[in-house]
């Protein structure tokens, strides 16, 4: 009946709004806390003013600002260095069956190990090589985990591309490298965007290795936020401001490439 179907539609919309608010409420509450003075951020009953940007200024002028720059540099280098390597590995696995099923399983198996298993051996190795406490060490550590993930994501794209496209390029005189760069990569742009964004997120949000491998001047944003727990207690308003600042770059990145990200994830799953 029309009346019952309309009621069900309204009920479904109401449930969607309720779930959306449940997800957005923590973010909105964090933003509200970041805009209040420190003494009012956790006051009961909750305060709704006066608003201030002092917490953001203190965060950017202190360790949080430097940590944001470190995180941005490390995550960007991981994507810039890892994405070409992941694309080459995925293409070799998809077209030339490099290493057989054993290498495919090895690439996937790297994602099965809990990070804590490798944290201490990696710290000992980096300390021996003089990379502990450096941004270079963080980039290498994140590459070791992000590269197999990006390669596995791109593998589905390359397997889904018709071989006839490359064979037609060979007939026209293209070399395998030319076919890869001129045919395969442009057609796999959604997958490359998706792999790059997810690789960026892995590096941006990682905490354990950053805690062990970073130094005082090379802290990333998750480590810097955890350092705001002081002898005076938790600097709640500054933590909230730091969380907002850490979310903004990722939110802007996702907004810029959201169409490619959704297309890349869905096409990779279907293919």
C-alpha positions as MATLAB code, in Angstrom:
seq = 'XXXXXXXXXXXXXXXXXXXXXXXXXXXXXXXXXXXXXXXXXXXXXXXXXXXXXXXXXXXXXXXXXXXXXXXXXXXXXXXXXXXXXXXXXXXXXXXXXXXXXXXXXXXXXXXXXXXXXXXXXXXXXXXXXXXXXXXXXXXXXXXXXXXXXXXXXXXXXXXXXXXXXXXXXXXXXXXXXXXXXXXXXXXXXXXXXXXXXXXXXXXXXXXXXXXXXXXXXXXXXXXXXXXXXXXXXXXXXXXXXXXXXXXXXXXXXXXXXXXXXXXXXXXXXXX';
ca = [
       0.000    0.000    0.000;
       1.231    3.551   -0.747;
       0.846    4.710    2.859;
       2.808    1.814    4.324;
       5.583    2.088    1.731;
       5.891    5.815    2.458;
       6.081    5.105    6.188;
       8.777    2.488    5.631;
      10.734    4.945    3.491;
      10.538    7.606    6.208;
      11.578    5.044    8.806;
      14.572    4.039    6.703;
      15.589    7.681    6.262;
      15.211    8.249   10.000;
      17.439    5.273   10.788;
      20.059    6.504    8.303;
      20.026    9.950    9.920;
      20.358    8.365   13.366;
      23.340    6.251   12.310;
      24.951    9.245   10.585;
      24.602   11.384   13.705;
      26.028    8.572   15.831;
      29.151    8.545   13.647;
      29.417   12.337   13.391;
      28.772   13.124   17.056;
      32.314   12.272   18.279;
      33.833   14.445   15.544;
      31.478   17.329   16.274;
      32.159   17.018   20.010;
      35.915   17.046   19.358;
      35.554   20.197   17.250;
      33.488   21.818   19.998;
      36.153   20.940   22.602;
      38.907   22.325   20.388;
      37.136   25.694   20.136;
      36.728   26.127   23.901;
      39.301   27.287   26.486;
      41.099   24.456   28.251;
      39.145   24.857   31.491;
      35.781   24.615   29.768;
      36.535   21.777   27.345;
      35.530   19.064   29.836;
      33.232   21.099   32.112;
      29.908   19.658   33.277;
      27.340   20.653   32.282;
      28.906   21.140   28.822;
      29.837   24.716   27.922;
      29.049   26.187   24.503;
      31.207   29.282   24.617;
      33.161   31.488   24.511;
      34.803   30.224   21.317;
      38.525   30.645   20.756;
      41.244   29.590   18.295;
      43.950   29.635   20.965;
      44.164   25.830   21.117;
      44.856   25.632   17.387;
      47.516   28.332   17.649;
      49.236   26.545   20.532;
      49.068   23.211   18.716;
      50.521   24.568   15.487;
      53.203   26.524   17.314;
      54.269   23.526   19.408;
      55.146   19.889   18.791;
      51.859   19.228   16.993;
      52.771   21.559   14.131;
      56.160   19.919   13.649;
      54.594   16.468   13.893;
      52.080   17.373   11.202;
      54.908   18.336    8.862;
      56.749   15.102    9.670;
      53.636   12.995    9.048;
      52.913   14.779    5.791;
      56.494   14.288    4.583;
      56.684   10.617    5.582;
      53.263    9.662    4.202;
      53.905   11.518    0.929;
      57.294    9.824    0.460;
      55.759    6.416    1.147;
      53.201    6.991   -1.614;
      55.681    8.522   -4.075;
      58.216    5.731   -3.586;
      55.864    2.840   -2.953;
      53.214    3.344   -5.620;
      55.542    2.869   -8.647;
      57.111   -0.196   -7.002;
      53.684   -1.606   -6.123;
      52.433   -1.036   -9.676;
      55.447   -2.820  -11.160;
      55.127   -5.737   -8.739;
      51.385   -6.091   -9.293;
      51.783   -5.986  -13.078;
      54.517   -8.633  -12.987;
      52.320  -10.855  -10.837;
      49.275  -10.325  -13.044;
      50.830  -10.679  -16.503;
      53.992  -12.735  -16.089;
      53.023  -14.847  -13.057;
      56.274  -13.774  -11.402;
      57.172  -16.161   -8.590;
      54.002  -18.200   -9.058;
      51.426  -18.627   -6.334;
      54.149  -18.703   -3.697;
      55.098  -15.059   -4.243;
      51.444  -14.015   -4.262;
      50.936  -15.720   -0.942;
      54.107  -14.103    0.435;
      52.815  -10.656   -0.541;
      49.499  -11.361    1.163;
      51.147  -12.974    4.204;
      52.926   -9.727    5.088;
      49.514   -8.307    5.998;
      48.736  -11.210    8.337;
      51.527  -10.592   10.833;
      50.646   -8.410   13.844;
      52.879   -5.316   13.852;
      54.088   -5.950   17.395;
      55.838   -9.141   16.200;
      58.134   -7.105   13.936;
      58.426   -3.931   16.006;
      61.330   -4.875   18.274;
      63.419   -6.700   15.605;
      62.925   -3.747   13.282;
      63.982   -1.339   16.027;
      67.134   -3.384   16.713;
      67.989   -3.490   12.998;
      67.414    0.231   12.488;
      69.440    1.063   15.573;
      72.312   -1.000   14.182;
      72.057    0.814   10.837;
      71.771    4.254   12.451;
      68.218    4.792   11.146;
      66.439    4.814   14.515;
      65.016    8.234   15.284;
      65.140    9.386   11.650;
      62.447   10.123    9.106;
      64.275    7.913    6.603;
      63.824    4.976    8.943;
      60.097    5.655    9.258;
      59.721    5.833    5.486;
      61.482    2.478    5.049;
      59.424    0.854    7.807;
      56.135    2.103    6.386;
      57.156    1.084    2.866;
      57.668   -2.477    4.074;
      53.994   -2.653    5.075;
      52.281   -0.296    2.653;
      53.935   -1.625   -0.520;
      52.486   -5.193   -0.348;
      49.059   -3.773    0.490;
      49.106   -1.414   -2.485;
      50.435   -4.152   -4.770;
      47.678   -6.557   -3.753;
      45.048   -3.881   -4.376;
      46.447   -3.113   -7.844;
      46.703   -6.778   -8.751;
      42.936   -6.988   -9.295;
      43.022   -4.044  -11.698;
      45.763   -5.407  -13.874;
      44.148   -8.841  -13.992;
      40.891   -7.237  -15.116;
      42.415   -5.341  -18.049;
      42.048   -7.194  -21.374;
      45.338   -8.522  -22.693;
      44.190   -7.572  -26.190;
      44.912   -3.910  -25.432;
      48.577   -4.612  -24.792;
      48.791   -7.031  -27.714;
      47.415   -4.320  -29.994;
      50.122   -1.976  -28.703;
      52.756   -4.627  -29.449;
      51.438   -4.928  -33.001;
      51.835   -1.150  -33.372;
      55.489   -1.468  -32.379;
      55.321   -0.661  -28.676;
      57.677   -2.355  -26.249;
      56.368   -3.998  -23.045;
      57.501   -0.945  -21.082;
      55.731    1.436  -23.470;
      52.549   -0.647  -23.316;
      52.709   -0.589  -19.531;
      53.218    3.164  -19.247;
      50.965    4.265  -22.132;
      48.130    1.726  -21.948;
      47.986   -0.059  -18.615;
      48.723    2.764  -16.188;
      46.252    5.317  -17.679;
      43.471    2.708  -17.659;
      44.327    1.818  -14.055;
      44.191    5.423  -12.800;
      41.268    4.768  -10.373;
      43.166    1.872   -8.839;
      46.348    3.923   -8.546;
      44.417    6.699   -6.775;
      42.799    4.209   -4.405;
      46.100    2.481   -3.620;
      47.856    5.813   -3.106;
      45.206    7.186   -0.752;
      45.064    4.005    1.318;
      48.860    3.853    1.460;
      48.852    7.465    2.655;
      46.303    6.625    5.366;
      48.327    3.637    6.568;
      51.384    5.841    7.016;
      49.473    8.794    8.446;
      47.677    6.862   11.200;
      50.381    4.359   12.193;
      51.399    4.648   15.860;
      53.451    1.664   17.061;
      56.427    1.963   14.692;
      56.372    5.743   14.936;
      56.578    5.438   18.719;
      59.573    3.099   18.581;
      61.455    4.458   15.577;
      60.932    8.226   15.831;
      62.903   10.682   17.925;
      62.137   13.953   19.633;
      62.333   15.903   16.375;
      60.879   13.204   14.115;
      57.617   12.421   15.893;
      54.551   11.906   13.755;
      51.128   13.219   14.645;
      49.819   10.125   16.536;
      52.911   10.115   18.783;
      52.757   13.877   19.342;
      49.096   13.644   20.372;
      49.874   10.918   22.897;
      52.599   13.158   24.387;
      49.973   15.702   25.466;
      49.277   13.517   28.519;
      51.327   15.420   31.094;
      51.802   15.473   34.861;
      49.012   18.057   35.000;
      46.690   15.616   33.283;
      45.425   15.416   29.749;
      45.465   18.730   27.868;
      42.036   17.921   26.528;
      41.403   21.039   24.457;
      44.842   20.875   22.821;
      44.372   17.172   22.106;
      41.037   17.974   20.470;
      42.653   20.731   18.396;
      45.424   18.347   17.371;
      42.893   15.702   16.368;
      41.021   18.209   14.214;
      44.270   19.322   12.580;
      45.283   15.708   11.948;
      41.935   14.888   10.343;
      41.848   17.923    8.031;
      44.627   16.897    5.565;
      43.179   13.401    5.193;
      39.636   14.744    4.790;
      40.776   17.213    2.125;
      42.698   14.482    0.307;
      39.710   12.148    0.368;
      37.445   14.943   -0.844;
      39.726   15.713   -3.785;
      39.929   12.117   -4.985;
      36.684   10.655   -3.617;
      35.338    9.834   -7.065;
      38.503    7.975   -8.027;
      38.720    6.340   -4.590;
      35.213    4.871   -4.699;
      35.596    3.839   -8.323;
      38.963    2.274   -7.621;
      37.799    0.230   -4.658;
      34.627   -1.026   -6.355;
      36.242   -1.827   -9.701;
      39.097   -3.624   -8.008;
      36.618   -5.741   -6.051;
      34.480   -6.540   -9.090;
      37.370   -7.390  -11.357;
];
